[in-house]
Coordinates of C-alpha atoms and ligand atoms in Angstrom, one line a residue:
M113 CA -13.0 21.3 37.3
A114 CA -12.3 17.3 37.5
T115 CA -15.7 16.3 37.6
D116 CA -16.2 18.9 33.8
S117 CA -13.8 17.0 32.5
Y118 CA -15.0 13.9 33.6
T119 CA -18.2 14.2 32.2
L120 CA -16.4 15.8 28.9
L121 CA -14.7 12.6 28.2
S122 CA -17.5 9.9 29.6
A123 CA -19.5 11.9 26.6
L124 CA -17.0 11.4 24.3
G125 CA -16.5 7.9 25.2
T126 CA -20.2 7.1 24.9
L127 CA -20.1 9.0 21.4
L128 CA -16.7 7.1 20.2
L129 CA -19.0 3.7 21.5
G130 CA -22.1 5.1 19.6
L131 CA -20.2 5.4 16.3
V132 CA -18.0 2.0 16.8
V133 CA -21.7 0.4 17.3
T134 CA -23.5 2.1 14.4
V135 CA -20.8 1.5 12.5
I136 CA -20.9 -2.7 13.7
L137 CA -24.8 -2.7 13.0
V138 CA -24.2 -1.1 9.3
C139 CA -21.5 -3.7 7.9
G140 CA -23.2 -6.9 9.9
Y141 CA -26.5 -5.2 8.3
T142 CA -24.9 -4.9 4.8
Y143 CA -23.5 -8.4 4.9
L144 CA -26.6 -9.8 5.5
V145 CA -28.4 -8.1 2.9
T146 CA -26.5 -8.9 0.5
L147 CA -25.6 -12.2 1.7
T148 CA -29.3 -13.3 1.4
R149 CA -29.9 -11.3 -1.8
F150 CA -26.5 -13.8 -3.3
Q151 CA -27.9 -16.7 -2.0
I152 CA -31.5 -16.2 -3.5
N153 CA -30.2 -14.9 -7.0
A154 CA -27.1 -17.5 -7.4
R155 CA -29.6 -20.6 -6.0
K156 CA -32.2 -18.8 -8.7
H157 CA -30.7 -18.8 -11.9
P158 CA -27.0 -21.8 -12.0
N159 CA -25.0 -21.0 -15.2
S160 CA -26.8 -17.8 -16.7
S161 CA -24.5 -18.8 -19.5
A162 CA -27.1 -22.0 -20.0
K163 CA -28.9 -20.7 -23.5
T164 CA -32.3 -22.6 -21.7
Q165 CA -32.4 -19.0 -19.5
L166 CA -33.0 -15.5 -19.9
A167 CA -30.7 -13.3 -19.1
H168 CA -30.2 -12.6 -15.1
S169 CA -27.5 -10.3 -13.4
P170 CA -24.5 -12.0 -12.2
P171 CA -25.0 -12.6 -8.3
L172 CA -23.2 -9.9 -6.3
V173 CA -20.8 -11.0 -4.2
P174 CA -21.7 -10.2 -0.4
Y175 CA -19.8 -7.4 1.5
F176 CA -19.2 -5.3 5.2
I177 CA -18.1 -2.0 4.0
P178 CA -20.9 -0.2 2.1
G179 CA -19.6 1.9 -1.1
L180 CA -15.9 -0.1 -0.6
G181 CA -17.5 -3.4 -1.4
S182 CA -14.8 -6.4 -2.1
T183 CA -12.1 -3.5 -3.0
I184 CA -9.6 -4.8 -0.4
T185 CA -10.0 -8.7 -0.6
F186 CA -9.6 -7.9 -4.8
S187 CA -6.5 -5.9 -4.5
N188 CA -4.8 -8.7 -2.9
Q189 CA -0.9 -8.8 -4.8
N190 CA -1.0 -12.7 -4.0
I191 CA -1.7 -13.5 -8.3
G192 CA -4.1 -15.5 -8.5
A193 CA -5.4 -16.0 -4.9
Y194 CA -8.5 -13.8 -5.8
W195 CA -9.2 -15.8 -8.8
K196 CA -8.4 -19.0 -7.0
W197 CA -11.6 -18.6 -4.6
L198 CA -13.6 -17.0 -7.2
Q199 CA -13.2 -20.5 -9.3
C200 CA -14.0 -22.3 -5.7
Q201 CA -17.4 -19.9 -5.2
A202 CA -17.7 -20.7 -8.9
A203 CA -18.3 -24.6 -8.5
R204 CA -19.9 -24.0 -5.2
Y205 CA -22.8 -22.3 -6.6
R206 CA -22.5 -22.8 -10.1
Q207 CA -22.4 -19.6 -11.5
D208 CA -20.1 -18.1 -14.7
A209 CA -20.1 -14.8 -14.1
F210 CA -20.3 -12.5 -10.7
A211 CA -20.4 -9.1 -10.0
I212 CA -18.5 -7.2 -7.0
I213 CA -18.6 -3.1 -6.0
L214 CA -15.0 -2.7 -6.8
A215 CA -14.3 1.1 -5.2
G216 CA -17.7 2.1 -5.6
V217 CA -18.1 0.8 -9.1
H218 CA -20.4 -2.3 -9.8
T219 CA -18.1 -4.5 -11.9
N220 CA -19.5 -8.0 -13.2
F221 CA -16.9 -10.5 -13.6
I222 CA -17.6 -12.6 -16.9
F223 CA -16.0 -15.8 -17.7
S224 CA -18.4 -18.2 -19.4
E225 CA -17.0 -18.8 -22.8
A226 CA -20.3 -17.5 -24.1
G227 CA -20.2 -14.0 -22.3
I228 CA -16.9 -13.6 -23.3
S229 CA -17.6 -14.0 -26.7
A230 CA -20.4 -11.6 -26.1
V231 CA -18.4 -9.0 -24.6
F232 CA -15.8 -9.0 -27.3
K233 CA -18.7 -8.6 -29.8
S234 CA -20.8 -6.2 -28.2
R235 CA -21.1 -2.7 -29.4
Q236 CA -22.4 -1.4 -26.5
L237 CA -19.0 -1.6 -24.3
S238 CA -16.2 0.6 -24.8
R239 CA -13.1 1.2 -23.3
E240 CA -12.6 5.5 -23.7
K241 CA -13.6 6.4 -20.1
L242 CA -10.8 3.7 -18.6
D243 CA -8.3 5.4 -20.9
Q244 CA -8.7 8.3 -19.8
Q245 CA -8.3 7.6 -16.4
L246 CA -5.2 6.0 -17.5
G247 CA -4.1 8.9 -19.4
M248 CA -4.1 11.1 -16.6
N249 CA -3.0 8.3 -13.6
V250 CA -0.4 6.3 -15.4
L251 CA 0.9 8.7 -18.2
G252 CA 0.4 12.0 -16.0
M253 CA -1.3 13.8 -18.8
S254 CA -3.7 16.7 -18.1
K255 CA -7.4 16.2 -18.2
E256 CA -7.7 18.3 -21.2
D257 CA -5.0 16.2 -22.7
S258 CA -6.5 12.6 -21.5
V259 CA -9.8 13.9 -23.6
K260 CA -8.3 13.9 -26.6
A261 CA -6.4 11.4 -26.6
F262 CA -8.9 9.2 -25.8
P263 CA -11.8 10.5 -27.7
Y264 CA -15.4 9.4 -26.5
D265 CA -18.1 11.8 -27.4
V266 CA -16.9 12.3 -31.4
A267 CA -17.8 10.9 -34.5
E268 CA -16.9 7.7 -35.1
K269 CA -14.5 8.4 -38.0
E270 CA -12.5 10.5 -35.3
K271 CA -13.3 7.5 -32.3
S272 CA -11.6 4.9 -35.1
S273 CA -8.6 6.9 -36.2
V274 CA -6.0 5.5 -33.6
A275 CA -7.4 1.5 -34.5
R276 CA -6.9 2.5 -38.4
I277 CA -3.1 3.9 -37.5
Y278 CA -2.6 0.4 -35.4
S279 CA -4.3 -2.0 -38.3
E280 CA -1.8 0.1 -40.9
H281 CA 1.0 0.2 -39.4
L282 CA 1.6 -2.2 -36.8
L283 CA -0.8 -5.1 -37.8
S284 CA -0.3 -5.3 -41.4
S285 CA 2.6 -7.4 -42.6
S286 CA 4.6 -5.2 -44.0
A287 CA 4.9 -3.2 -40.7
V288 CA 5.3 -6.5 -38.6
N289 CA 8.1 -7.7 -40.6
A290 CA 10.3 -3.9 -40.7
L291 CA 9.6 -3.8 -37.0
T292 CA 10.8 -7.8 -36.5
S293 CA 13.9 -7.2 -38.9
K294 CA 14.9 -4.3 -36.9
F295 CA 14.0 -6.1 -33.4
M296 CA 16.3 -9.1 -35.0
E297 CA 19.2 -6.6 -36.1
T298 CA 19.5 -4.3 -32.9
F299 CA 19.3 -7.8 -30.9
R300 CA 22.2 -9.5 -32.7
A301 CA 23.9 -6.4 -32.3
E302 CA 23.8 -5.7 -28.7
L303 CA 25.0 -9.4 -28.5
E304 CA 27.9 -9.0 -30.4
S305 CA 29.0 -6.0 -29.0
D306 CA 28.8 -7.9 -25.3
A307 CA 32.7 -9.4 -25.0
S308 CA 32.1 -11.5 -21.9
L309 CA 29.7 -13.7 -24.4
S310 CA 33.0 -15.3 -26.2
E311 CA 34.8 -15.6 -23.3
G312 CA 32.0 -17.3 -21.8
V313 CA 30.4 -15.8 -18.4
E314 CA 28.1 -16.7 -16.0
V315 CA 24.6 -14.3 -15.9
D316 CA 20.6 -14.6 -14.0
L317 CA 18.8 -15.6 -17.6
Y318 CA 15.9 -13.0 -17.2
D319 CA 17.6 -10.1 -16.4
F320 CA 20.5 -9.9 -19.2
L321 CA 17.5 -11.0 -21.4
W322 CA 15.4 -7.6 -20.3
K323 CA 18.5 -5.3 -20.7
K324 CA 19.2 -6.6 -24.1
V325 CA 15.8 -6.8 -25.3
F326 CA 14.8 -3.3 -23.7
V327 CA 17.7 -1.6 -26.5
S328 CA 16.3 -4.1 -29.3
S329 CA 12.3 -3.1 -29.1
T330 CA 12.9 0.3 -28.1
T331 CA 15.3 1.2 -30.8
A332 CA 12.7 -1.1 -33.6
Q333 CA 9.9 1.2 -31.9
C334 CA 11.3 4.6 -31.3
G335 CA 14.4 4.9 -33.5
S336 CA 17.9 4.7 -31.5
T337 CA 17.9 8.6 -31.1
L338 CA 16.0 7.9 -27.7
L339 CA 19.1 5.7 -26.0
E340 CA 21.7 7.9 -27.5
M341 CA 20.0 11.0 -25.3
F342 CA 18.9 8.7 -22.7
P343 CA 21.5 5.7 -22.2
D344 CA 19.8 5.1 -18.1
F345 CA 16.1 5.2 -19.8
S346 CA 15.7 1.7 -19.0
T347 CA 16.1 3.2 -14.6
D348 CA 12.9 4.8 -14.4
Y349 CA 11.0 3.5 -17.1
Q350 CA 11.2 -0.2 -14.8
V351 CA 10.1 1.3 -12.0
W352 CA 7.3 2.9 -14.1
E353 CA 6.2 -0.4 -15.8
D354 CA 6.1 -2.3 -12.2
S355 CA 4.2 0.3 -10.6
L356 CA 1.6 0.8 -13.0
L357 CA -1.5 -0.7 -11.7
G358 CA -0.6 1.1 -8.6
L359 CA -0.8 4.1 -10.5
L360 CA -4.3 3.1 -12.4
F361 CA -5.8 2.8 -9.5
G362 CA -4.6 5.8 -7.8
T363 CA -2.9 4.6 -5.2
P364 CA -2.0 9.1 -3.5
R365 CA 1.4 10.2 -4.5
L366 CA 2.7 10.2 -0.7
F367 CA 2.1 6.1 -0.7
A368 CA 4.0 5.5 -4.4
R369 CA 7.0 8.4 -4.4
S370 CA 9.2 6.9 -6.4
A371 CA 6.6 5.6 -9.4
Y372 CA 4.9 8.8 -9.8
A373 CA 9.1 10.6 -9.7
A374 CA 9.6 7.3 -12.2
R375 CA 6.8 8.4 -14.5
D376 CA 7.4 12.3 -14.0
A377 CA 11.1 11.4 -15.2
S378 CA 10.1 9.6 -18.6
V379 CA 7.9 11.8 -19.6
K380 CA 10.3 14.7 -19.2
K381 CA 12.8 12.8 -21.1
L382 CA 10.3 12.1 -23.7
E383 CA 9.4 15.6 -23.8
A384 CA 12.8 16.7 -25.0
W385 CA 13.2 13.2 -27.1
L386 CA 9.9 15.1 -29.1
E387 CA 11.6 18.1 -29.4
A388 CA 14.6 16.5 -31.0
G389 CA 13.2 14.7 -33.6
Y390 CA 10.9 18.0 -34.2
S391 CA 13.3 19.9 -35.3
K392 CA 15.1 18.0 -37.8
P393 CA 11.7 16.9 -40.1
L394 CA 12.0 14.4 -42.9
K395 CA 12.0 15.6 -46.3
D396 CA 8.6 16.3 -48.2
G397 CA 7.6 13.0 -49.8
E398 CA 9.9 10.7 -47.5
D399 CA 8.0 7.6 -45.3
P400 CA 10.6 5.2 -44.3
E401 CA 9.5 2.2 -42.6
W402 CA 12.2 3.1 -40.0
E403 CA 14.4 6.0 -39.1
P404 CA 16.6 6.9 -36.2
N405 CA 15.1 9.8 -34.6
F406 CA 11.1 8.2 -34.7
G407 CA 11.7 4.8 -35.8
A408 CA 8.7 3.0 -36.9
K409 CA 6.1 4.3 -39.3
V410 CA 3.6 3.4 -36.5
M411 CA 5.1 6.3 -34.4
R412 CA 5.1 8.9 -36.7
K413 CA 1.8 8.4 -37.8
R414 CA 1.0 8.1 -34.0
H415 CA 2.5 11.0 -34.1
D416 CA 0.6 12.9 -37.0
Y417 CA -2.5 11.6 -34.7
Y418 CA -1.0 13.4 -31.7
H419 CA -1.5 16.9 -33.9
Q420 CA -4.7 16.1 -35.1
Q421 CA -5.6 16.2 -31.9
E422 CA -3.6 19.0 -31.0
L423 CA -2.1 17.5 -27.6
S424 CA 0.2 19.3 -25.4
I425 CA 4.2 17.9 -25.6
H426 CA 3.4 16.8 -21.9
G427 CA 0.2 14.9 -23.4
Q428 CA 2.2 13.6 -26.5
A429 CA 5.3 12.2 -24.5
G430 CA 2.6 10.2 -22.1
F431 CA 1.0 8.9 -24.9
D432 CA 4.8 7.6 -26.3
L433 CA 5.2 6.1 -22.8
I434 CA 2.5 4.0 -22.9
A435 CA 3.4 3.0 -26.5
L436 CA 6.7 1.7 -25.1
G437 CA 4.7 0.2 -22.4
G438 CA 3.0 -1.9 -25.5
I439 CA 5.6 -3.5 -26.5
I440 CA 8.2 -3.9 -23.6
S441 CA 5.9 -5.0 -21.0
N442 CA 3.6 -8.6 -22.6
A443 CA 6.5 -9.6 -24.7
T444 CA 9.9 -9.4 -22.5
P445 CA 8.3 -11.8 -19.3
A446 CA 7.3 -13.8 -22.6
S447 CA 10.6 -14.3 -24.0
G448 CA 11.7 -15.2 -20.5
W449 CA 8.9 -17.7 -19.6
L450 CA 9.5 -19.6 -22.1
L451 CA 13.2 -19.5 -22.2
L452 CA 12.8 -20.8 -18.6
H453 CA 10.9 -23.5 -19.2
I454 CA 13.3 -24.4 -22.2
L455 CA 16.3 -24.4 -20.5
S456 CA 14.7 -26.0 -17.1
P457 CA 16.5 -29.4 -15.7
T458 CA 12.5 -30.2 -14.5
S459 CA 11.2 -29.6 -18.0
P460 CA 10.6 -32.9 -19.9
S461 CA 14.0 -34.2 -20.7
D462 CA 13.3 -34.8 -24.2
F463 CA 11.7 -30.5 -25.0
R464 CA 15.0 -28.7 -25.3
S465 CA 16.4 -31.3 -27.7
R466 CA 12.8 -31.0 -29.7
I467 CA 12.9 -27.8 -29.8
M468 CA 16.6 -27.4 -30.9
D469 CA 16.0 -29.6 -33.5
E470 CA 12.6 -27.4 -35.2
L471 CA 15.2 -23.8 -34.5
E472 CA 17.6 -26.0 -37.1
S473 CA 15.6 -26.4 -39.8
S474 CA 14.6 -22.9 -40.0
R475 CA 18.2 -21.9 -40.3
K476 CA 18.9 -20.7 -43.6
N477 CA 22.1 -21.5 -45.3
D478 CA 23.9 -17.9 -44.0
G479 CA 23.1 -19.0 -40.4
S480 CA 20.4 -16.3 -40.4
L481 CA 16.8 -17.4 -39.3
D482 CA 13.4 -18.1 -41.7
I483 CA 11.3 -16.0 -40.0
P484 CA 8.1 -17.5 -41.9
S485 CA 9.4 -21.0 -41.1
L486 CA 10.0 -20.1 -37.6
I487 CA 6.8 -18.9 -36.9
R488 CA 5.2 -22.0 -38.3
L489 CA 7.5 -24.7 -36.3
P490 CA 4.8 -26.7 -34.0
L491 CA 6.2 -27.4 -30.5
L492 CA 7.6 -23.9 -30.0
N493 CA 4.0 -22.3 -31.5
S494 CA 2.4 -25.1 -28.9
A495 CA 4.8 -23.9 -25.9
F496 CA 4.4 -20.2 -26.8
H497 CA 0.7 -20.2 -26.6
E498 CA 1.1 -22.5 -23.3
L499 CA 3.0 -19.6 -22.1
L500 CA 0.5 -17.4 -23.0
R501 CA -2.0 -19.2 -21.3
L502 CA -0.8 -20.1 -18.4
Y503 CA 1.1 -16.5 -17.2
V504 CA -1.3 -13.7 -18.6
D505 CA -3.1 -12.8 -15.8
L506 CA -5.2 -10.3 -18.0
L507 CA -9.1 -8.4 -16.9
V508 CA -10.5 -6.7 -20.6
V509 CA -12.1 -4.0 -18.8
R510 CA -14.6 -2.6 -20.7
Q511 CA -17.5 0.3 -19.7
V512 CA -21.3 -0.7 -20.0
D513 CA -22.5 2.4 -22.5
S514 CA -26.1 1.1 -22.3
S515 CA -27.8 -2.1 -20.8
V516 CA -27.1 -5.6 -22.6
A517 CA -26.9 -9.4 -22.4
L518 CA -23.8 -10.8 -23.0
G519 CA -24.6 -14.2 -23.6
G520 CA -26.9 -14.9 -20.9
H521 CA -25.5 -12.5 -18.7
Y522 CA -27.7 -9.0 -18.1
V523 CA -25.3 -5.5 -17.2
K524 CA -26.9 -2.7 -16.3
Q525 CA -25.6 1.1 -18.3
G526 CA -23.1 2.7 -16.0
E527 CA -22.0 -0.7 -14.9
Q528 CA -18.3 -2.0 -15.7
V529 CA -17.6 -5.7 -17.5
M530 CA -14.0 -7.5 -16.7
A531 CA -13.1 -10.5 -18.4
P532 CA -10.6 -12.5 -16.4
T533 CA -8.3 -14.7 -18.1
W534 CA -7.5 -16.5 -15.2
M535 CA -10.5 -17.9 -14.8
T536 CA -11.1 -20.0 -18.0
H537 CA -7.2 -20.1 -18.8
R538 CA -7.0 -22.0 -15.8
N539 CA -10.3 -23.5 -16.2
P540 CA -10.1 -27.5 -15.9
A541 CA -13.6 -28.0 -18.1
F542 CA -11.2 -26.4 -20.7
F543 CA -7.7 -27.5 -20.0
E544 CA -6.6 -30.8 -18.8
N545 CA -4.3 -30.1 -15.8
P546 CA -4.3 -26.4 -16.1
E547 CA -2.0 -25.2 -13.3
V548 CA 1.0 -27.3 -15.7
F549 CA 3.0 -25.9 -18.1
D550 CA 2.6 -28.8 -20.9
P551 CA 4.3 -27.3 -24.0
E552 CA 2.6 -29.9 -26.2
R553 CA -1.3 -28.8 -25.4
F554 CA -1.7 -27.2 -28.5
L555 CA -0.5 -30.1 -31.0
T556 CA -2.3 -31.4 -33.5
R557 CA -2.1 -34.6 -35.6
D558 CA -3.4 -34.7 -38.9
A559 CA -5.3 -38.1 -39.1
E560 CA -4.2 -38.8 -42.9
T561 CA -1.0 -37.6 -42.9
G562 CA 0.2 -38.3 -39.0
K563 CA 2.0 -34.4 -39.9
I564 CA 2.1 -32.7 -36.2
G565 CA 0.9 -29.2 -36.5
F566 CA -0.5 -27.0 -33.5
S567 CA -3.7 -25.1 -33.4
I568 CA -6.0 -22.7 -31.4
A569 CA -8.9 -23.0 -33.4
G570 CA -12.1 -22.6 -31.3
L571 CA -10.9 -21.7 -28.3
G572 CA -12.5 -18.1 -28.8
G573 CA -14.2 -17.5 -25.6
K574 CA -12.0 -19.4 -23.2
Y575 CA -8.2 -18.5 -24.4
F576 CA -7.9 -14.6 -25.2
P577 CA -4.6 -13.9 -24.0
F578 CA -4.1 -10.6 -26.7
G579 CA -8.1 -9.8 -25.4
G580 CA -10.0 -9.3 -28.4
G581 CA -13.0 -7.3 -30.7
H582 CA -12.0 -3.7 -31.3
Y583 CA -9.7 -3.4 -28.5
M584 CA -7.3 -6.7 -30.3
C585 CA -4.0 -6.1 -29.1
P586 CA -2.8 -4.6 -32.1
G587 CA 0.8 -6.1 -31.6
R588 CA 0.4 -9.3 -31.0
M589 CA 1.7 -10.6 -35.1
F590 CA 4.6 -9.0 -34.1
A591 CA 4.9 -9.8 -30.4
K592 CA 4.6 -13.9 -31.8
Q593 CA 7.7 -12.8 -33.9
E594 CA 9.8 -11.1 -31.2
V595 CA 9.4 -13.8 -29.1
L596 CA 9.9 -16.9 -30.9
G597 CA 12.7 -15.0 -32.8
T598 CA 14.8 -13.7 -28.9
V599 CA 14.6 -17.6 -27.9
A600 CA 15.8 -18.7 -31.5
V601 CA 18.4 -16.6 -31.5
L602 CA 20.2 -17.7 -28.1
L603 CA 19.1 -20.9 -28.6
L604 CA 21.3 -21.4 -31.7
N605 CA 23.8 -19.1 -31.0
F606 CA 24.9 -19.6 -27.6
D607 CA 25.8 -22.4 -25.3
I608 CA 23.5 -22.5 -22.3
D609 CA 24.2 -24.1 -19.6
F610 CA 22.2 -24.2 -16.5
V611 CA 23.7 -23.2 -12.9
G612 CA 20.9 -23.1 -10.5
Y613 CA 18.2 -20.8 -9.2
T614 CA 18.0 -17.9 -7.7
G615 CA 16.8 -14.9 -5.7
Q616 CA 13.6 -15.7 -4.3
G617 CA 11.3 -18.1 -6.7
S618 CA 8.3 -19.5 -5.8
G619 CA 7.7 -22.2 -8.2
K620 CA 8.2 -26.0 -7.9
H621 CA 11.9 -26.8 -7.1
G622 CA 12.8 -23.5 -7.0
F623 CA 12.0 -22.3 -10.7
P624 CA 11.0 -18.6 -10.6
G625 CA 7.1 -18.0 -9.7
I626 CA 5.1 -15.3 -10.1
K627 CA 6.2 -11.7 -9.0
K628 CA 3.4 -10.0 -7.1
G629 CA 1.3 -7.5 -8.4
Y630 CA -2.3 -6.1 -8.8
A631 CA -4.6 -8.4 -10.7
G632 CA -4.6 -7.8 -14.9
N633 CA -0.8 -7.4 -15.0
Q634 CA -1.1 -9.5 -19.0
V635 CA 1.8 -11.0 -19.0
V636 CA 3.1 -11.6 -15.4
R637 CA 6.5 -10.5 -14.3
I638 CA 9.2 -13.1 -13.3
E639 CA 9.7 -13.4 -9.6
G640 CA 13.1 -15.2 -9.1
D641 CA 16.2 -16.2 -11.6
M642 CA 18.0 -18.6 -13.5
R643 CA 21.6 -18.9 -13.4
V644 CA 23.3 -19.5 -17.1
R645 CA 26.4 -20.3 -18.5
I646 CA 26.4 -19.0 -21.2
K647 CA 28.8 -18.3 -24.2
K648 CA 28.8 -17.6 -27.7
R649 CA 29.4 -20.7 -30.7
I650 CA 32.3 -20.6 -32.6
S651 CA 30.3 -20.5 -35.4
G652 CA 29.0 -17.1 -34.6
M653 CA 25.5 -15.4 -35.4
Ligands
LIG852 C1 3.0 -11.3 -25.8 C2 3.0 -10.2 -25.7 C3 1.6 -9.4 -25.7 C4 0.6 -9.6 -25.2 C5 0.1 -10.7 -24.0 C6 0.0 -8.6 -25.2 C7 -1.4 -8.4 -24.9 C8 -2.3 -7.0 -24.8 C9 -3.8 -7.0 -24.7 C10 -4.7 -8.3 -23.7 C11 -4.2 -5.9 -24.8 C12 -6.0 -5.0 -24.3 C13 -6.5 -5.6 -25.6 C14 -7.8 -5.5 -25.1 O1 -8.8 -4.5 -24.1 O2 -9.3 -6.5 -25.4 C15 -3.4 -5.1 -25.4 C16 -3.0 -3.7 -26.1 C17 -2.1 -3.4 -26.9 N1 -1.0 -3.7 -27.2 FE1 -0.6 -5.7 -26.8 N2 0.1 -7.4 -26.1 C18 1.4 -8.0 -26.5 C19 2.2 -7.5 -26.8 C20 2.6 -6.0 -27.6 C21 3.4 -5.4 -28.3 C22 5.0 -6.3 -28.3 C23 2.9 -4.5 -28.8 C24 3.7 -3.9 -30.1 C25 4.7 -3.3 -30.9 C26 1.8 -4.1 -28.1 C27 0.9 -3.0 -28.6 C28 -0.5 -2.5 -27.9 C29 -1.3 -1.9 -28.2 C30 -0.9 -0.4 -28.7 C31 -2.2 -1.9 -27.4 C32 -3.2 -0.9 -27.7 C33 -4.4 -1.0 -28.2 C34 -5.8 0.0 -28.1 O3 -5.4 1.0 -27.4 O4 -6.8 -0.2 -28.6 N3 1.4 -5.5 -27.8 N4 -2.1 -6.3 -25.6

């Protein structure tokens, strides 16, 4: 009996050892083969985007584990760490594109100027299948709903109808002005109704800002009824927003219970809000820019699209959740980063006073803001684009529908393309001292008149915080007015004094740092905060 057990154990031991040796051999073999291929390809074809070269496949970064490829290294949650490593490899091997295996998919990172411009122009690339994955994982849609919401194999007309809605009702100047005016009205009312601000109060600036901007953005886009029905909507929303990329990458429910719970709770509330709104339809012929139940016109036009596509109420609510994400998740941290830099004692000493001079010039006689003049202020604009350069970690992701050369980089059908902003926004060949926040970076001086202006002209393929091409952010015009308007209202109407930094900020001298997260967060979240004393000026708003 004892001999039998011994034989069994020893057989199991041998089997296990065999298994371990096989795994080591397979991984070692995989690494050697992929390393050799990489070295040959990288050395043979430096800088594929150079005009003299024929198109070549970007060299595939070597890896150990077949199938998994570089997934684990890529998932590093120290934002920027992976890109810094890739930048080193790019300099070492003189490459402007690499490929990795990411969760089993051959993924081409393209960061040459010509390659990125080609990504935005190409008709061989699309996003619908990725959007369908977003629909199911991030928005909790059924497969059926996500295919209807993000149709792929349909006539061109139908495929572009959401884009048409955005161009008419989100990008047009009438839509941008209507959204801005409702946003500013609500933001001012939020500040007016906060009694503590008349006395003066100490707050954590970004935390304070996030709450006020959340109410104002949600009301401007979705109407006032949503927050009247669910005053605590922001609690689940914030958890969902923080976990968005984890959900997108398919983190199992077991490891992200709170994220799934927050998603499902938010969708449920939006379902109830939709049902309530549908039960009070507008009168025939009525089509206002904004109304309390569904807010801005763009939302009602989206709802028409949901009905055309026959989405279930659950699918509709999911689609509305991502619309909220669109308006809140980028512009709010963008306003936060800009304010933090303006108010930081470590910024250049005259930065704040020069911004204040500009802002005063955009104030009308009655004290209100002249938005057209505000959005033309040179230093404010330059600082706005500088914050987007430094704090946008965008991955433009596209699927390759048919094989194509993108500015010298050859990508095959079935692969994936990603254009990472970090690689170009922080490329010293494109931007001097790229790690430094330089609010004057985009200022220009007219050679004849000496007049100061600002410009981002000629930066296509180097600077693309709003993406590009067919899928370029349709909220970009409103985003700028919202961010500049937020900063202006606060700085012009309140005395704000720096008290100190709080939390776990990892920036220089305690300045808030970048919150951990997966690559591709768009405007990166803020870790740490700035304690300020804020008091309403006597002159009022
Ligand atoms: C600083 C603020 C913002 C930044 C940096 C930003 C950036 C982006 C980016 C990079 C994309 C994807 C583009 C692509 O795949 O090529 C996008 C999509 C989108 N954004 Fe923005 N965004 C901002 C603010 C806003 C605002 C305020 C709104 C709404 C009012 C908005 C609405 C949208 C929508 C609806 C989409 C999806 C478009 C589609 O599916 O085709 N964004 N945004």
